[in-house]
Amino acid sequence: MPHILGIVNITEDSFSDGGLYLDPAKAIKKARQLYQSGADIIDLGAASSNINTTAVNPAEEIHRLKPVITYLKSQNISISVDTFKPEVQSYALEAGVDYINDIQGFPHPEIYPQLAQSNTKLIVMHSVQRLGPATVMETSHEEVYTGMLDFFTQRITALEKAGVSSKRIILDPGMGFFLGADPAVSIYVLKNLTKLKDYFKLPILVGLSRKSFLSRIIGIQTNETGPATLAAELYLTKVGTDYIRTHDAKALVNAIKITNCLI
């Protein structure tokens, strides 16, 4: 059974649910629903990373996160904070969150001493952009996969050299526009997840929930990709993915239960 991260976007412009959970009370309610539906970890993001996002300054990110983190901590619910800004990561570490999820894969060495002193697990995500949110880039699966291996090797080495145990590192290959404009690249990476895990001998996290590459493959709107997302997530469980980041924890948990009954 994979660890399930339930997504709460405390943002104005996230691709599928921007603006729905800016109110702390609504974000907390959504987090509770995800947790009660079977999410093991609540993944909080206070700044969107989609291709049309508007930048959010670190102070505003922290302002959005603080009441939700305070509540979840009071309930002993595991928390992941999705941010690539060192100032926000520093706040999250001080707040005692369980995971930090960085779409840039922790490129800022100034935060490394604080990372090394904590017990927080680090989700190191790969992207072809390397820095910043997703952008539209044309790529090929061969160059993306080779670049991914080099990227993870460099990041793991840098973090371990700074004193971060590899036991705290989780690898996320990125999906969708983080791998390139062609959906075939995401499919190639998904087909090679087992090889990626064997190469690094580290846990793998994948987040493909409501990704536009799914909608483009089957020719539907992104907000209609629930069944496609679930099919892809069940594939992740089949290939031994350790963590799955999803918007719909209930659907995934129930599907896994039924699948397990049939095996």
Short mmCIF file of C-alpha atoms in Angstrom, two decimals:
data_model
loop_
_atom_site.label_atom_id
_atom_site.label_comp_id
_atom_site.label_asym_id
_atom_site.label_seq_id
_atom_site.Cartn_x
_atom_site.Cartn_y
_atom_site.Cartn_z
CA MET A 1 0.00 0.00 0.00
CA PRO A 2 1.57 3.32 -1.02
CA HIS A 3 1.61 6.38 1.21
CA ILE A 4 -1.06 8.73 -0.11
CA LEU A 5 -0.59 12.51 -0.14
CA GLY A 6 -3.85 14.42 -0.35
CA ILE A 7 -3.48 17.75 -2.15
CA VAL A 8 -4.76 21.02 -0.66
CA ASN A 9 -4.00 24.00 -2.88
CA ILE A 10 -4.26 27.22 -0.85
CA THR A 11 -3.91 29.26 -4.03
CA GLU A 12 -5.70 31.61 -6.37
CA ASP A 13 -4.70 29.96 -9.63
CA SER A 14 -3.99 26.25 -9.29
CA PHE A 15 -4.97 24.50 -12.50
CA SER A 16 -8.00 22.55 -11.31
CA ASP A 17 -9.03 24.10 -7.98
CA GLY A 18 -7.52 27.58 -7.74
CA GLY A 19 -9.39 29.86 -5.34
CA LEU A 20 -11.43 27.14 -3.65
CA TYR A 21 -9.35 26.87 -0.48
CA LEU A 22 -7.81 30.30 0.10
CA ASP A 23 -10.04 30.68 3.16
CA PRO A 24 -8.23 28.83 6.00
CA ALA A 25 -11.49 27.29 7.20
CA LYS A 26 -12.15 25.83 3.75
CA ALA A 27 -8.56 24.58 3.45
CA ILE A 28 -8.82 22.91 6.85
CA LYS A 29 -12.16 21.33 5.93
CA LYS A 30 -10.66 19.97 2.70
CA ALA A 31 -7.65 18.62 4.59
CA ARG A 32 -9.92 16.87 7.09
CA GLN A 33 -11.95 15.32 4.27
CA LEU A 34 -8.81 14.00 2.59
CA TYR A 35 -7.46 12.59 5.84
CA GLN A 36 -10.77 10.96 6.75
CA SER A 37 -10.90 9.48 3.23
CA GLY A 38 -7.58 7.73 3.74
CA ALA A 39 -4.81 10.21 2.90
CA ASP A 40 -1.77 9.53 5.09
CA ILE A 41 -0.22 12.94 4.52
CA ILE A 42 -1.73 16.33 3.66
CA ASP A 43 0.30 18.15 1.00
CA LEU A 44 -0.17 21.90 1.36
CA GLY A 45 0.74 24.23 -1.47
CA ALA A 46 0.32 27.99 -1.13
CA ALA A 47 1.72 28.98 -4.53
CA SER A 48 0.78 27.34 -7.81
CA SER A 49 3.38 25.89 -10.16
CA ASN A 50 1.30 25.73 -13.35
CA ILE A 51 2.40 27.41 -16.57
CA ASN A 52 0.11 30.42 -16.15
CA THR A 53 0.73 31.09 -12.47
CA THR A 54 1.22 34.48 -10.82
CA ALA A 55 4.17 34.71 -8.44
CA VAL A 56 3.43 34.66 -4.70
CA ASN A 57 5.95 36.20 -2.31
CA PRO A 58 7.29 34.10 0.60
CA ALA A 59 5.49 36.16 3.28
CA GLU A 60 2.14 35.51 1.59
CA GLU A 61 2.87 31.80 1.24
CA ILE A 62 3.64 31.58 4.95
CA HIS A 63 0.52 33.60 5.80
CA ARG A 64 -1.62 31.12 3.83
CA LEU A 65 0.06 28.05 5.30
CA LYS A 66 0.27 29.00 8.97
CA PRO A 67 -3.34 28.46 10.15
CA VAL A 68 -3.67 25.18 8.28
CA ILE A 69 -0.35 23.83 9.57
CA THR A 70 -1.26 24.90 13.11
CA TYR A 71 -4.55 22.98 12.92
CA LEU A 72 -3.07 19.84 11.34
CA LYS A 73 -0.27 19.77 13.90
CA SER A 74 -2.87 19.97 16.70
CA GLN A 75 -4.53 16.86 15.23
CA ASN A 76 -1.25 14.95 14.73
CA ILE A 77 -1.87 14.74 11.00
CA SER A 78 1.25 14.35 8.86
CA ILE A 79 2.03 17.43 6.79
CA SER A 80 3.91 18.03 3.56
CA VAL A 81 4.60 21.58 2.39
CA ASP A 82 4.94 22.06 -1.35
CA THR A 83 7.28 25.04 -1.85
CA PHE A 84 10.55 25.86 -3.61
CA LYS A 85 11.30 29.08 -1.72
CA PRO A 86 14.02 28.78 0.97
CA GLU A 87 12.24 31.27 3.26
CA VAL A 88 9.06 29.17 3.22
CA GLN A 89 11.04 25.97 3.65
CA SER A 90 12.74 27.50 6.69
CA TYR A 91 9.34 28.34 8.19
CA ALA A 92 8.07 24.81 7.46
CA LEU A 93 11.09 23.28 9.18
CA GLU A 94 10.58 25.48 12.23
CA ALA A 95 6.89 24.51 12.26
CA GLY A 96 7.90 20.85 12.41
CA VAL A 97 6.29 19.57 9.21
CA ASP A 98 6.98 15.99 8.19
CA TYR A 99 7.86 16.54 4.53
CA ILE A 100 9.02 19.37 2.27
CA ASN A 101 8.11 18.92 -1.37
CA ASP A 102 10.37 21.00 -3.66
CA ILE A 103 9.60 21.08 -7.40
CA GLN A 104 13.12 22.44 -7.95
CA GLY A 105 14.75 19.63 -5.98
CA PHE A 106 16.43 21.81 -3.32
CA PRO A 107 18.86 23.88 -5.41
CA HIS A 108 19.59 26.47 -2.70
CA PRO A 109 22.59 25.49 -0.52
CA GLU A 110 21.81 28.21 2.05
CA ILE A 111 18.96 26.06 3.37
CA TYR A 112 21.07 22.87 3.58
CA PRO A 113 22.37 23.37 7.16
CA GLN A 114 18.80 23.75 8.43
CA LEU A 115 17.68 20.73 6.37
CA ALA A 116 20.52 18.67 7.84
CA GLN A 117 19.55 19.58 11.42
CA SER A 118 15.94 18.46 10.94
CA ASN A 119 14.25 15.08 10.61
CA THR A 120 11.92 16.28 7.85
CA LYS A 121 11.78 14.07 4.78
CA LEU A 122 12.66 15.75 1.50
CA ILE A 123 10.76 15.17 -1.73
CA VAL A 124 13.30 16.00 -4.43
CA MET A 125 11.43 16.63 -7.66
CA HIS A 126 13.00 16.68 -11.10
CA SER A 127 11.89 19.08 -13.81
CA VAL A 128 13.32 19.95 -17.19
CA GLN A 129 12.91 23.64 -16.25
CA ARG A 130 15.21 23.09 -13.24
CA LEU A 131 14.13 26.41 -11.65
CA GLY A 132 10.69 27.96 -11.26
CA PRO A 133 7.20 26.76 -12.27
CA ALA A 134 6.36 24.67 -15.30
CA THR A 135 6.84 26.11 -18.77
CA VAL A 136 6.11 24.68 -22.21
CA MET A 137 9.23 22.94 -23.52
CA GLU A 138 9.74 20.47 -26.35
CA THR A 139 11.74 17.47 -25.15
CA SER A 140 12.49 13.86 -26.05
CA HIS A 141 12.16 10.97 -23.64
CA GLU A 142 15.78 9.87 -24.09
CA GLU A 143 17.26 13.23 -23.11
CA VAL A 144 14.77 13.74 -20.29
CA TYR A 145 15.47 10.36 -18.69
CA THR A 146 19.25 10.71 -18.97
CA GLY A 147 19.03 14.27 -17.61
CA MET A 148 16.89 13.03 -14.74
CA LEU A 149 19.52 10.49 -13.68
CA ASP A 150 22.20 13.19 -13.72
CA PHE A 151 19.97 15.63 -11.83
CA PHE A 152 19.10 13.21 -9.05
CA THR A 153 22.70 12.06 -8.72
CA GLN A 154 23.88 15.65 -8.28
CA ARG A 155 21.13 16.55 -5.79
CA ILE A 156 21.53 13.41 -3.68
CA THR A 157 25.29 13.93 -3.55
CA ALA A 158 24.93 17.60 -2.53
CA LEU A 159 22.36 16.86 0.18
CA GLU A 160 24.34 13.94 1.62
CA LYS A 161 27.52 16.04 1.62
CA ALA A 162 25.62 18.66 3.62
CA GLY A 163 24.63 16.05 6.23
CA VAL A 164 21.19 14.94 5.00
CA SER A 165 20.80 11.18 5.31
CA SER A 166 19.68 9.42 2.14
CA LYS A 167 17.04 7.73 4.34
CA ARG A 168 15.21 11.07 4.35
CA ILE A 169 15.21 11.51 0.55
CA ILE A 170 12.26 10.70 -1.72
CA LEU A 171 12.54 11.13 -5.50
CA ASP A 172 9.81 12.57 -7.71
CA PRO A 173 10.46 12.34 -11.47
CA GLY A 174 7.98 15.12 -12.26
CA MET A 175 5.07 14.72 -14.65
CA GLY A 176 3.35 16.61 -17.45
CA PHE A 177 4.89 19.95 -18.37
CA PHE A 178 7.66 19.34 -15.83
CA LEU A 179 8.91 16.72 -18.31
CA GLY A 180 7.94 18.50 -21.52
CA ALA A 181 5.02 19.32 -23.78
CA ASP A 182 4.75 15.85 -25.33
CA PRO A 183 2.61 13.43 -23.24
CA ALA A 184 4.74 10.58 -24.57
CA VAL A 185 7.61 11.70 -22.34
CA SER A 186 5.49 11.33 -19.19
CA ILE A 187 4.33 7.90 -20.38
CA TYR A 188 7.93 6.83 -21.00
CA VAL A 189 8.96 7.88 -17.50
CA LEU A 190 5.98 6.08 -15.97
CA LYS A 191 6.93 2.90 -17.83
CA ASN A 192 10.46 3.17 -16.40
CA LEU A 193 9.65 3.90 -12.75
CA THR A 194 10.86 0.49 -11.59
CA LYS A 195 14.18 1.04 -13.36
CA LEU A 196 14.47 4.49 -11.76
CA LYS A 197 13.81 3.08 -8.29
CA ASP A 198 16.31 0.25 -8.80
CA TYR A 199 18.95 2.72 -9.98
CA PHE A 200 18.85 4.93 -6.88
CA LYS A 201 17.47 2.49 -4.29
CA LEU A 202 15.31 5.30 -2.87
CA PRO A 203 11.53 5.73 -2.46
CA ILE A 204 9.66 7.17 -5.44
CA LEU A 205 6.76 9.65 -5.33
CA VAL A 206 4.57 10.39 -8.34
CA GLY A 207 1.87 13.03 -8.70
CA LEU A 208 -0.15 12.74 -11.90
CA SER A 209 -3.57 13.68 -10.56
CA ARG A 210 -5.47 15.88 -13.05
CA LYS A 211 -2.36 16.40 -15.14
CA SER A 212 -3.07 17.80 -18.59
CA PHE A 213 -0.99 15.12 -20.33
CA LEU A 214 -3.75 12.65 -19.41
CA SER A 215 -6.46 14.85 -20.88
CA ARG A 216 -4.46 15.34 -24.08
CA ILE A 217 -3.96 11.62 -24.54
CA ILE A 218 -7.70 10.90 -24.44
CA GLY A 219 -8.98 14.23 -25.81
CA ILE A 220 -11.03 15.54 -22.88
CA GLN A 221 -10.99 18.52 -20.54
CA THR A 222 -8.67 18.39 -17.55
CA ASN A 223 -11.58 18.61 -15.11
CA GLU A 224 -12.93 15.36 -16.60
CA THR A 225 -9.79 13.30 -15.99
CA GLY A 226 -10.93 11.58 -12.79
CA PRO A 227 -11.18 8.07 -14.32
CA ALA A 228 -7.93 8.54 -16.28
CA THR A 229 -6.15 9.72 -13.14
CA LEU A 230 -7.39 6.72 -11.18
CA ALA A 231 -6.32 4.28 -13.90
CA ALA A 232 -2.83 5.77 -13.93
CA GLU A 233 -2.66 5.77 -10.12
CA LEU A 234 -3.59 2.09 -9.98
CA TYR A 235 -0.73 1.46 -12.41
CA LEU A 236 1.55 3.25 -9.92
CA THR A 237 0.51 0.85 -7.19
CA LYS A 238 1.20 -2.11 -9.52
CA VAL A 239 4.81 -1.01 -10.13
CA GLY A 240 5.52 -0.39 -6.45
CA THR A 241 5.44 3.41 -6.26
CA ASP A 242 6.00 4.35 -2.62
CA TYR A 243 4.09 7.65 -2.49
CA ILE A 244 1.18 8.87 -4.64
CA ARG A 245 0.14 12.51 -4.57
CA THR A 246 -3.54 12.91 -5.46
CA HIS A 247 -6.54 15.24 -5.34
CA ASP A 248 -9.01 12.39 -4.74
CA ALA A 249 -7.74 10.22 -1.90
CA LYS A 250 -11.14 8.55 -1.44
CA ALA A 251 -11.31 7.20 -4.99
CA LEU A 252 -7.75 5.91 -4.83
CA VAL A 253 -8.10 4.26 -1.42
CA ASN A 254 -11.35 2.55 -2.42
CA ALA A 255 -9.91 1.38 -5.74
CA ILE A 256 -6.87 -0.10 -3.98
CA LYS A 257 -9.14 -1.93 -1.51
CA ILE A 258 -11.13 -3.52 -4.35
CA THR A 259 -7.99 -4.39 -6.28
CA ASN A 260 -6.49 -6.05 -3.21
CA CYS A 261 -9.61 -8.15 -2.79
CA LEU A 262 -9.23 -9.44 -6.33
CA ILE A 263 -5.56 -10.37 -6.20
#
